[in-house]
Amino acid sequence: MDLQEYVDQFDLMTCILSVEKKPDGSYGKICIEAGNKAYLATFEKSYDSPINLNNDKAFVPGKEYTEYIPKDLNFEHFIVSSAVHKKPMHAYILPDRFNVWFNIFSQPLSIDDPNKCYCTYTQEISTETNIDQLTNHSAQTTSEVLKTCIKLRSTKNFLKTMDEVIADIRSICESSYCCILLTDFHERTCSLLSESIKPNSGQYSLKNYLNDSFIDYAKSWLETIAGSNCLIIENKHDMDEVKRRNPNWHRSLQSAGVKSLVLFPLQHNNETIGFIWATNFDTKNTEYIKETLELTTLFIASEIANYQSLQRLEMLSTTDLLTWVLNRNAMNNKVLRLVTGRERAPEKLGIVFADLNGLKTINDSDGHNAGDCLLKEAAFILKSVFEGCEIYRAGGDEFVVVATNKPKEELEKSVEKLRKDSADPENVSFALGFYFSENGGDIRMAMHEADSRMYEDKKRFYDRYPPMRRR
């Protein structure tokens, strides 16, 4: 077959790709064997297109595709599925490195060559989203994704429903593990939104690995994806490429026993707000799993962004403007979220009631400006002593500290330090009440107990020191 003559029959941008066959059944180089006029125009300096491949290199038939675009495991999976496994392929994607929509098709070619397999590769590009193409998936995929949309749209408990959705996705993919990680690269934070682990799979929770530096780890995934819309690992070839690009991540995948993976960034308004991935599945179903996650991420990212927007609006209305700690409204909302299940109950819960001693004396003797300064100083001390905890000004001179999943010994040490400092009349002084529950428990009961203990401490303080002027 004359490849150039064949590809010239196509009007759309089309090339013919070859995949090198190796004796062990794996594949080697993927090369561009021929391209029609529309496709080859993408290599020309004068071609006005957002997908100009490489202005420095003229097209040479038979060269490896990485001569013109960065190595892309997602692209390789697409081509190998068509050329080697003889599957007609279609995808509608938005690669990050081009920021335009690609409508791509590939058809296997039957060419008698003992060393290579062949396929066509045709692409249309657009700066606007084509909804028809976006929803052009199998009936099975569309049905499953529709169920996800309905669940998320109708829920009154976002976190619980997201757990159900992730469990559903893991089951659909028949994978060992599925997860959504939220990221904020501006604030350098990340958090686990939801995960589902197959029973007896030996997989560990992501909670075991999250720490303050994990955001750098997550950022490295974008560099590994290298401008594609996702990352697919389904064989040793793919894993070796990840090892080359990101050795630290490769070691982590190996230690976690990950053999296969499909990972998508969650994008909203051109920003990455998180990642969703599934691991250890039957690689015969890779294309279906990719298709399912690809379509699902569009809806999940939108719902997460809406949820986060509501959370931010709530935050703006829940700050005490004098001390810049959370206000009583925020505390009431926290309690309500935990009681109703809108927020997951912590495994460990510590409550500290801290009532500022001597505020009335300062207000009466030095005025309310001096009292406000004392409140600001008190809030600063609490934030310093109980770093990483939620600090609320419950009203007047009363503060509440809510510590979730903090060790009891750490909190006891902080409380005793504050109690010791408060014994000095020259220091800012607090009456303190502390309650801790190893299994989370009812936050309302915990607050009641801490409040009662605080009043006992306050009585002891005024028994020891009569009302007096304080800083």
Coordinates of C-alpha atoms in Angstrom, one line a residue:
M1 CA 0.0 0.0 0.0
D2 CA 1.2 3.5 -0.9
L3 CA 0.7 5.2 2.4
Q4 CA 1.0 8.8 1.1
E5 CA -1.5 8.1 -1.7
Y6 CA -3.9 6.6 0.8
V7 CA -3.7 9.4 3.3
D8 CA -4.1 12.0 0.6
Q9 CA -7.7 10.8 0.1
F10 CA -8.7 12.4 3.5
D11 CA -10.0 16.0 3.6
L12 CA -9.6 16.3 7.4
M13 CA -6.1 16.5 9.1
T14 CA -5.0 12.9 8.9
C15 CA -1.8 10.9 9.2
I16 CA -0.8 7.3 9.3
L17 CA 1.0 6.0 12.4
S18 CA 3.0 2.9 12.9
V19 CA 3.6 1.0 16.1
E20 CA 6.7 -1.1 16.5
K21 CA 6.1 -4.7 17.5
K22 CA 8.5 -6.4 19.9
P23 CA 9.1 -10.1 20.3
D24 CA 7.8 -10.1 23.8
G25 CA 4.5 -8.7 22.7
S26 CA 5.1 -5.2 23.9
Y27 CA 5.2 -2.2 21.6
G28 CA 8.1 0.1 20.8
K29 CA 8.4 3.3 18.8
I30 CA 5.3 5.1 17.4
C31 CA 6.2 6.8 14.2
I32 CA 4.4 9.2 11.8
E33 CA 4.7 7.4 8.4
A34 CA 2.8 9.8 6.2
G35 CA 0.4 12.8 6.5
N36 CA -1.9 14.6 4.2
K37 CA -1.6 18.3 3.2
A38 CA -3.9 19.5 6.0
Y39 CA -2.0 17.6 8.6
L40 CA 1.4 18.5 7.4
A41 CA 0.4 22.2 7.5
T42 CA 0.6 22.0 11.3
F43 CA 4.4 21.8 10.9
E44 CA 4.7 25.0 8.8
K45 CA 5.7 28.3 10.3
S46 CA 3.1 30.1 8.3
Y47 CA 0.2 27.9 9.5
D48 CA -2.0 30.0 11.8
S49 CA -3.3 27.4 14.3
P50 CA -3.3 26.8 18.0
I51 CA -1.8 23.3 17.5
N52 CA 1.3 24.3 15.6
L53 CA 3.4 21.3 16.5
N54 CA 7.0 22.5 16.1
N55 CA 8.1 25.4 14.0
D56 CA 11.7 24.3 14.2
K57 CA 11.4 21.0 12.4
A58 CA 10.2 20.0 9.0
F59 CA 8.2 16.8 8.7
V60 CA 10.2 13.7 7.8
P61 CA 8.2 10.5 7.2
G62 CA 9.0 7.6 9.5
K63 CA 10.2 9.7 12.4
E64 CA 9.0 9.0 16.0
Y65 CA 6.1 11.2 16.9
T66 CA 8.0 12.5 19.9
E67 CA 10.1 14.5 17.4
Y68 CA 7.2 16.8 17.0
I69 CA 5.1 16.7 20.2
P70 CA 5.9 15.7 23.8
K71 CA 5.6 12.1 24.7
D72 CA 2.0 11.4 25.8
L73 CA 1.0 8.1 27.4
N74 CA -2.7 8.8 26.8
F75 CA -2.0 9.3 23.1
E76 CA 0.1 6.2 22.9
H77 CA -2.7 4.1 24.5
F78 CA -5.1 5.5 21.9
I79 CA -2.9 4.6 19.0
V80 CA -1.9 1.1 20.3
S81 CA -5.5 0.3 20.9
S82 CA -6.2 1.0 17.3
A83 CA -3.1 -0.2 15.5
V84 CA -2.2 -3.2 17.6
H85 CA -5.6 -4.3 19.1
K86 CA -7.5 -3.4 16.0
K87 CA -10.1 -1.2 17.7
P88 CA -11.7 1.8 16.0
M89 CA -11.1 4.6 18.4
H90 CA -12.7 8.0 19.1
A91 CA -12.1 10.7 21.7
Y92 CA -13.1 14.2 22.3
I93 CA -10.5 15.9 24.6
L94 CA -9.1 19.2 25.8
P95 CA -5.4 18.8 26.2
D96 CA -3.9 21.3 28.5
R97 CA -0.9 22.1 26.4
F98 CA -3.1 23.3 23.4
N99 CA -6.2 24.5 25.2
V100 CA -8.4 23.7 22.2
W101 CA -10.9 20.8 21.8
F102 CA -9.7 17.8 19.7
N103 CA -12.2 15.5 18.0
I104 CA -10.0 12.5 17.1
F105 CA -10.6 9.3 15.3
S106 CA -8.4 6.3 14.6
Q107 CA -8.9 3.3 12.3
P108 CA -6.7 0.1 12.2
L109 CA -5.1 -0.6 8.9
S110 CA -4.4 -4.2 7.7
I111 CA -0.9 -4.0 6.3
D112 CA 1.3 -7.0 5.9
D113 CA 4.4 -6.0 8.0
P114 CA 5.9 -8.4 10.5
N115 CA 7.5 -5.6 12.5
K116 CA 4.9 -2.9 12.6
C117 CA 1.1 -2.3 13.1
Y118 CA -0.6 0.6 11.4
C119 CA -3.6 3.0 11.9
T120 CA -5.0 6.2 10.6
Y121 CA -5.2 9.2 12.9
T122 CA -7.7 12.0 12.0
Q123 CA -8.3 15.2 14.0
E124 CA -10.7 18.1 14.0
I125 CA -10.0 21.1 16.3
S126 CA -12.2 23.8 17.8
T127 CA -11.9 26.5 20.3
E128 CA -15.6 26.0 21.3
T129 CA -17.1 23.0 23.1
N130 CA -19.2 20.7 21.0
I131 CA -21.9 19.3 23.4
D132 CA -22.9 16.6 20.9
Q133 CA -19.4 15.2 20.7
L134 CA -18.9 15.6 24.5
T135 CA -21.9 13.3 25.1
N136 CA -21.2 10.9 22.3
H137 CA -20.3 7.9 24.5
S138 CA -21.6 4.4 24.8
A139 CA -25.1 3.9 26.3
Q140 CA -23.6 2.1 29.3
T141 CA -21.2 5.0 30.1
T142 CA -23.9 7.7 29.5
S143 CA -26.3 5.8 31.8
E144 CA -23.7 5.5 34.7
V145 CA -22.7 9.1 34.4
L146 CA -26.3 10.3 34.4
K147 CA -26.9 8.4 37.7
T148 CA -23.9 10.3 39.1
C149 CA -25.3 13.7 38.0
I150 CA -28.7 13.0 39.4
K151 CA -27.2 11.9 42.8
L152 CA -25.1 15.0 43.1
R153 CA -27.8 17.4 41.9
S154 CA -30.4 16.1 44.3
T155 CA -28.3 15.7 47.4
K156 CA -28.6 17.6 50.6
N157 CA -25.5 16.0 52.0
F158 CA -22.7 16.6 49.5
L159 CA -20.0 14.6 51.3
K160 CA -22.1 11.6 52.0
T161 CA -23.3 11.5 48.4
M162 CA -19.7 12.0 47.1
D163 CA -18.7 8.9 49.0
E164 CA -21.5 7.0 47.3
V165 CA -20.5 8.3 43.9
I166 CA -16.9 7.3 44.4
A167 CA -17.9 3.9 45.6
D168 CA -20.1 3.5 42.5
I169 CA -17.3 4.6 40.2
R170 CA -14.9 2.1 41.8
S171 CA -17.4 -0.6 41.4
I172 CA -18.1 0.3 37.7
C173 CA -14.3 0.3 37.0
E174 CA -13.9 -2.9 39.0
S175 CA -10.8 -1.3 40.5
S176 CA -9.2 -1.8 43.9
Y177 CA -9.1 1.9 44.8
C178 CA -10.8 5.1 43.7
C179 CA -10.2 8.6 45.1
I180 CA -10.8 12.3 44.7
L181 CA -8.1 14.7 46.1
L182 CA -8.8 18.4 46.3
T183 CA -5.9 20.8 45.6
D184 CA -5.4 24.6 46.0
F185 CA -2.0 25.4 44.5
H186 CA -2.3 29.1 45.4
E187 CA -2.8 28.3 49.1
R188 CA -0.6 25.2 48.9
T189 CA -3.2 22.9 50.5
C190 CA -4.7 19.6 49.6
S191 CA -7.3 17.4 51.2
L192 CA -9.0 14.1 50.7
L193 CA -12.6 14.6 49.6
S194 CA -13.6 10.9 49.2
E195 CA -12.1 7.5 48.6
S196 CA -13.4 3.9 48.1
I197 CA -11.2 0.9 48.9
K198 CA -12.1 -2.6 47.7
P199 CA -12.3 -4.9 50.8
N200 CA -9.3 -7.2 51.3
S201 CA -7.4 -5.6 48.4
G202 CA -4.5 -4.6 50.5
Q203 CA -4.8 -0.9 49.4
Y204 CA -4.2 1.8 52.0
S205 CA -6.1 5.0 52.6
L206 CA -4.6 8.2 51.2
K207 CA -4.9 9.6 54.7
N208 CA -1.8 7.6 55.6
Y209 CA 0.3 9.7 53.2
L210 CA -1.2 13.3 53.4
N211 CA 1.0 15.9 55.0
D212 CA 2.0 19.5 54.5
S213 CA 4.3 18.8 51.6
F214 CA 1.9 16.5 49.7
I215 CA 0.7 19.5 47.6
D216 CA 4.2 19.5 45.9
Y217 CA 3.7 15.8 45.2
A218 CA 0.3 16.4 43.6
K219 CA 1.7 19.3 41.5
S220 CA 4.3 16.9 40.1
W221 CA 1.5 14.8 38.6
L222 CA 0.6 17.7 36.3
E223 CA 4.2 17.7 35.1
T224 CA 4.0 13.9 34.6
I225 CA 0.8 14.2 32.6
A226 CA 2.7 16.7 30.5
G227 CA -0.1 18.7 28.9
S228 CA -2.4 15.7 28.1
N229 CA -5.9 15.4 29.6
C230 CA -5.1 12.3 31.7
L231 CA -2.6 9.7 32.5
I232 CA -3.0 6.0 31.8
I233 CA -0.8 3.3 33.2
E234 CA -1.6 -0.2 32.0
N235 CA 1.7 -2.0 31.5
K236 CA 5.4 -2.0 32.2
H237 CA 6.1 0.4 29.3
D238 CA 3.8 3.0 30.8
M239 CA 5.2 2.5 34.3
D240 CA 8.8 2.8 33.0
E241 CA 7.9 6.2 31.5
V242 CA 6.4 7.4 34.8
K243 CA 9.7 6.3 36.5
R244 CA 11.6 8.3 34.0
R245 CA 9.5 11.4 34.4
N246 CA 8.7 11.2 38.1
P247 CA 10.9 8.8 40.1
N248 CA 9.4 9.7 43.5
W249 CA 5.9 9.0 42.4
H250 CA 7.0 5.8 40.7
R251 CA 8.5 4.6 44.0
S252 CA 5.2 5.5 45.8
L253 CA 3.2 3.6 43.2
Q254 CA 5.4 0.6 43.5
S255 CA 5.3 0.6 47.3
A256 CA 1.5 0.8 47.2
G257 CA 1.2 -2.1 44.8
V258 CA -0.3 -0.1 41.9
K259 CA -0.1 -2.0 38.6
S260 CA -2.6 0.0 36.6
L261 CA -4.0 3.6 36.9
V262 CA -6.2 6.1 35.2
L263 CA -5.8 9.6 36.6
F264 CA -7.6 12.8 35.5
P265 CA -7.1 16.4 36.8
L266 CA -10.3 18.1 37.8
Q267 CA -10.5 21.3 35.9
H268 CA -12.7 24.3 36.6
N269 CA -12.3 27.8 35.0
N270 CA -9.0 26.7 33.6
E271 CA -7.7 25.8 37.1
T272 CA -6.8 22.4 38.5
I273 CA -9.0 22.0 41.6
G274 CA -8.1 18.3 42.3
F275 CA -7.6 14.9 40.8
I276 CA -9.7 11.7 40.4
W277 CA -8.1 8.3 39.8
A278 CA -8.8 4.6 39.9
T279 CA -6.1 1.9 40.3
N280 CA -5.6 -1.8 39.8
F281 CA -8.3 -2.8 37.3
D282 CA -8.5 -5.3 34.5
T283 CA -6.6 -3.5 31.7
K284 CA -8.9 -5.0 29.1
N285 CA -11.4 -2.4 30.3
T286 CA -9.0 0.5 30.3
E287 CA -10.8 2.3 27.5
Y288 CA -14.2 2.0 29.2
I289 CA -12.7 3.2 32.5
K290 CA -11.1 6.1 30.8
E291 CA -14.3 7.0 29.1
T292 CA -16.3 6.8 32.3
L293 CA -13.9 9.0 34.3
E294 CA -13.4 11.4 31.4
L295 CA -17.1 12.2 31.2
T296 CA -17.7 12.0 35.0
T297 CA -15.0 14.5 35.8
L298 CA -16.8 17.3 34.0
F299 CA -19.8 17.0 36.2
I300 CA -17.9 16.3 39.4
A301 CA -15.5 19.2 38.9
S302 CA -18.5 21.5 38.5
E303 CA -20.3 20.2 41.6
I304 CA -17.1 20.5 43.7
A305 CA -16.6 24.1 42.5
N306 CA -20.2 25.0 43.5
Y307 CA -19.7 23.3 46.9
Q308 CA -16.4 25.2 47.5
S309 CA -18.1 28.5 46.5
L310 CA -20.8 28.0 49.0
Q311 CA -18.1 27.1 51.6
R312 CA -16.2 30.4 50.9
L313 CA -19.4 32.5 51.1
E314 CA -20.1 30.8 54.5
M315 CA -16.6 31.6 55.6
L316 CA -17.0 35.3 54.8
S317 CA -20.0 35.4 57.1
T318 CA -18.4 33.5 59.9
T319 CA -15.4 35.6 61.0
D320 CA -15.2 37.8 64.1
L321 CA -14.0 41.1 62.7
L322 CA -12.4 42.2 66.0
T323 CA -10.2 39.1 66.7
W324 CA -10.2 37.5 63.2
V325 CA -11.1 34.1 64.7
L326 CA -14.3 32.4 63.8
N327 CA -17.5 33.8 65.2
R328 CA -20.4 32.2 67.1
N329 CA -22.4 31.7 63.9
A330 CA -19.5 29.7 62.5
M331 CA -19.4 27.6 65.7
N332 CA -23.1 26.9 65.5
N333 CA -22.7 25.9 61.9
K334 CA -19.9 23.6 62.8
V335 CA -22.0 21.9 65.4
L336 CA -24.9 21.6 63.0
R337 CA -22.7 20.1 60.2
L338 CA -21.4 17.5 62.5
V339 CA -24.8 16.6 64.1
T340 CA -26.5 16.4 60.7
G341 CA -23.7 14.5 58.9
R342 CA -22.9 17.3 56.5
E343 CA -19.3 17.1 57.9
R344 CA -17.7 13.8 58.8
A345 CA -17.4 13.2 62.5
P346 CA -13.7 13.2 63.5
E347 CA -12.0 10.1 64.9
K348 CA -10.8 12.2 67.9
L349 CA -12.4 15.3 69.3
G350 CA -11.0 17.8 71.7
I351 CA -12.9 20.8 73.1
V352 CA -11.4 23.7 75.0
F353 CA -13.5 26.5 76.6
A354 CA -11.3 29.5 77.3
D355 CA -12.9 32.4 79.2
L356 CA -10.9 35.5 79.4
N357 CA -10.4 36.6 83.0
G358 CA -10.5 40.3 83.9
L359 CA -12.1 41.8 80.8
K360 CA -14.9 43.6 82.7
T361 CA -12.3 45.1 85.0
I362 CA -10.3 46.4 82.0
N363 CA -13.4 47.8 80.3
D364 CA -14.5 49.6 83.4
S365 CA -11.2 51.1 84.3
D366 CA -9.4 51.7 81.0
G367 CA -12.3 51.7 78.5
H368 CA -13.5 49.4 75.8
N369 CA -10.6 50.2 73.4
A370 CA -8.3 48.6 76.0
G371 CA -10.7 45.7 76.4
D372 CA -10.7 45.2 72.6
C373 CA -6.9 45.1 72.7
L374 CA -7.1 42.5 75.4
L375 CA -9.5 40.4 73.3
K376 CA -7.2 40.6 70.2
E377 CA -4.2 39.6 72.3
A378 CA -6.2 36.7 73.8
A379 CA -7.2 35.5 70.3
F380 CA -3.5 35.7 69.1
I381 CA -2.4 33.6 72.1
L382 CA -5.0 30.9 71.5
K383 CA -4.1 30.7 67.8
S384 CA -0.4 30.3 68.8
V385 CA -1.0 27.7 71.5
F386 CA -3.6 25.7 69.6
E387 CA -2.1 25.8 66.1
G388 CA -4.0 23.9 63.5
C389 CA -7.2 24.0 65.6
E390 CA -10.4 25.9 65.0
I391 CA -10.7 29.0 67.3
Y392 CA -14.1 30.5 67.8
R393 CA -15.2 33.6 69.7
A394 CA -18.4 32.4 71.2
G395 CA -19.3 35.8 72.5
G396 CA -18.0 38.5 74.9
D397 CA -14.9 37.1 76.6
E398 CA -15.5 33.5 75.8
F399 CA -13.5 31.5 73.2
V400 CA -13.9 27.9 72.1
V401 CA -11.2 25.7 70.6
V402 CA -12.3 22.7 68.5
A403 CA -9.5 20.2 67.8
T404 CA -10.2 17.3 65.5
N405 CA -7.9 14.3 65.2
K406 CA -5.3 15.8 67.4
P407 CA -3.5 13.5 70.0
K408 CA -4.9 13.9 73.5
E409 CA -1.4 14.3 75.0
E410 CA -0.7 17.2 72.6
L411 CA -3.8 19.1 73.6
E412 CA -3.3 18.4 77.3
K413 CA 0.2 19.9 77.0
S414 CA -1.2 23.0 75.4
V415 CA -4.0 23.4 78.0
E416 CA -1.5 23.0 80.9
K417 CA 0.9 25.6 79.3
L418 CA -2.0 28.1 79.0
R419 CA -3.2 27.3 82.5
K420 CA 0.3 27.8 83.9
D421 CA 0.7 31.1 82.1
S422 CA -2.7 32.2 83.3
A423 CA -1.6 31.8 86.9
D424 CA 0.7 34.9 86.5
P425 CA -1.4 38.0 87.2
E426 CA 0.8 39.9 84.8
N427 CA -0.1 37.7 81.9
V428 CA -3.3 37.4 79.9
S429 CA -5.4 35.0 82.0
F430 CA -7.9 32.4 81.0
A431 CA -10.3 30.1 82.9
L432 CA -10.0 26.8 81.0
G433 CA -12.2 23.7 80.5
F434 CA -11.0 20.7 78.5
Y435 CA -12.8 17.6 77.3
F436 CA -11.5 14.9 75.0
S437 CA -13.2 12.0 73.2
E438 CA -11.2 9.2 71.6
N439 CA -14.0 8.2 69.3
G440 CA -15.3 11.6 68.2
G441 CA -18.7 11.3 70.0
D442 CA -21.4 14.0 70.3
I443 CA -19.9 17.4 69.9
R444 CA -22.8 19.0 71.9
M445 CA -22.1 16.8 74.9
A446 CA -18.3 17.5 74.6
M447 CA -19.0 21.2 74.6
H448 CA -21.3 21.0 77.6
E449 CA -18.6 19.1 79.6
A450 CA -15.8 21.5 78.6
D451 CA -18.0 24.5 79.5
S452 CA -18.8 23.0 82.9
R453 CA -15.1 22.5 83.7
M454 CA -14.3 26.0 82.5
Y455 CA -16.8 27.5 85.1
E456 CA -15.2 25.4 87.8
D457 CA -11.8 26.7 86.8
K458 CA -13.1 30.3 86.8
K459 CA -14.5 29.9 90.3
R460 CA -11.2 28.7 91.5
F461 CA -9.5 31.7 89.9
Y462 CA -11.7 34.3 91.5
D463 CA -11.5 32.4 94.9
R464 CA -7.7 32.8 94.6
Y465 CA -7.7 36.4 93.1
P466 CA -10.4 38.9 93.9
P467 CA -11.6 41.0 90.9
M468 CA -8.6 43.1 90.0
R469 CA -7.1 45.0 87.2
R470 CA -5.5 42.9 84.5
R471 CA -3.6 43.6 81.3

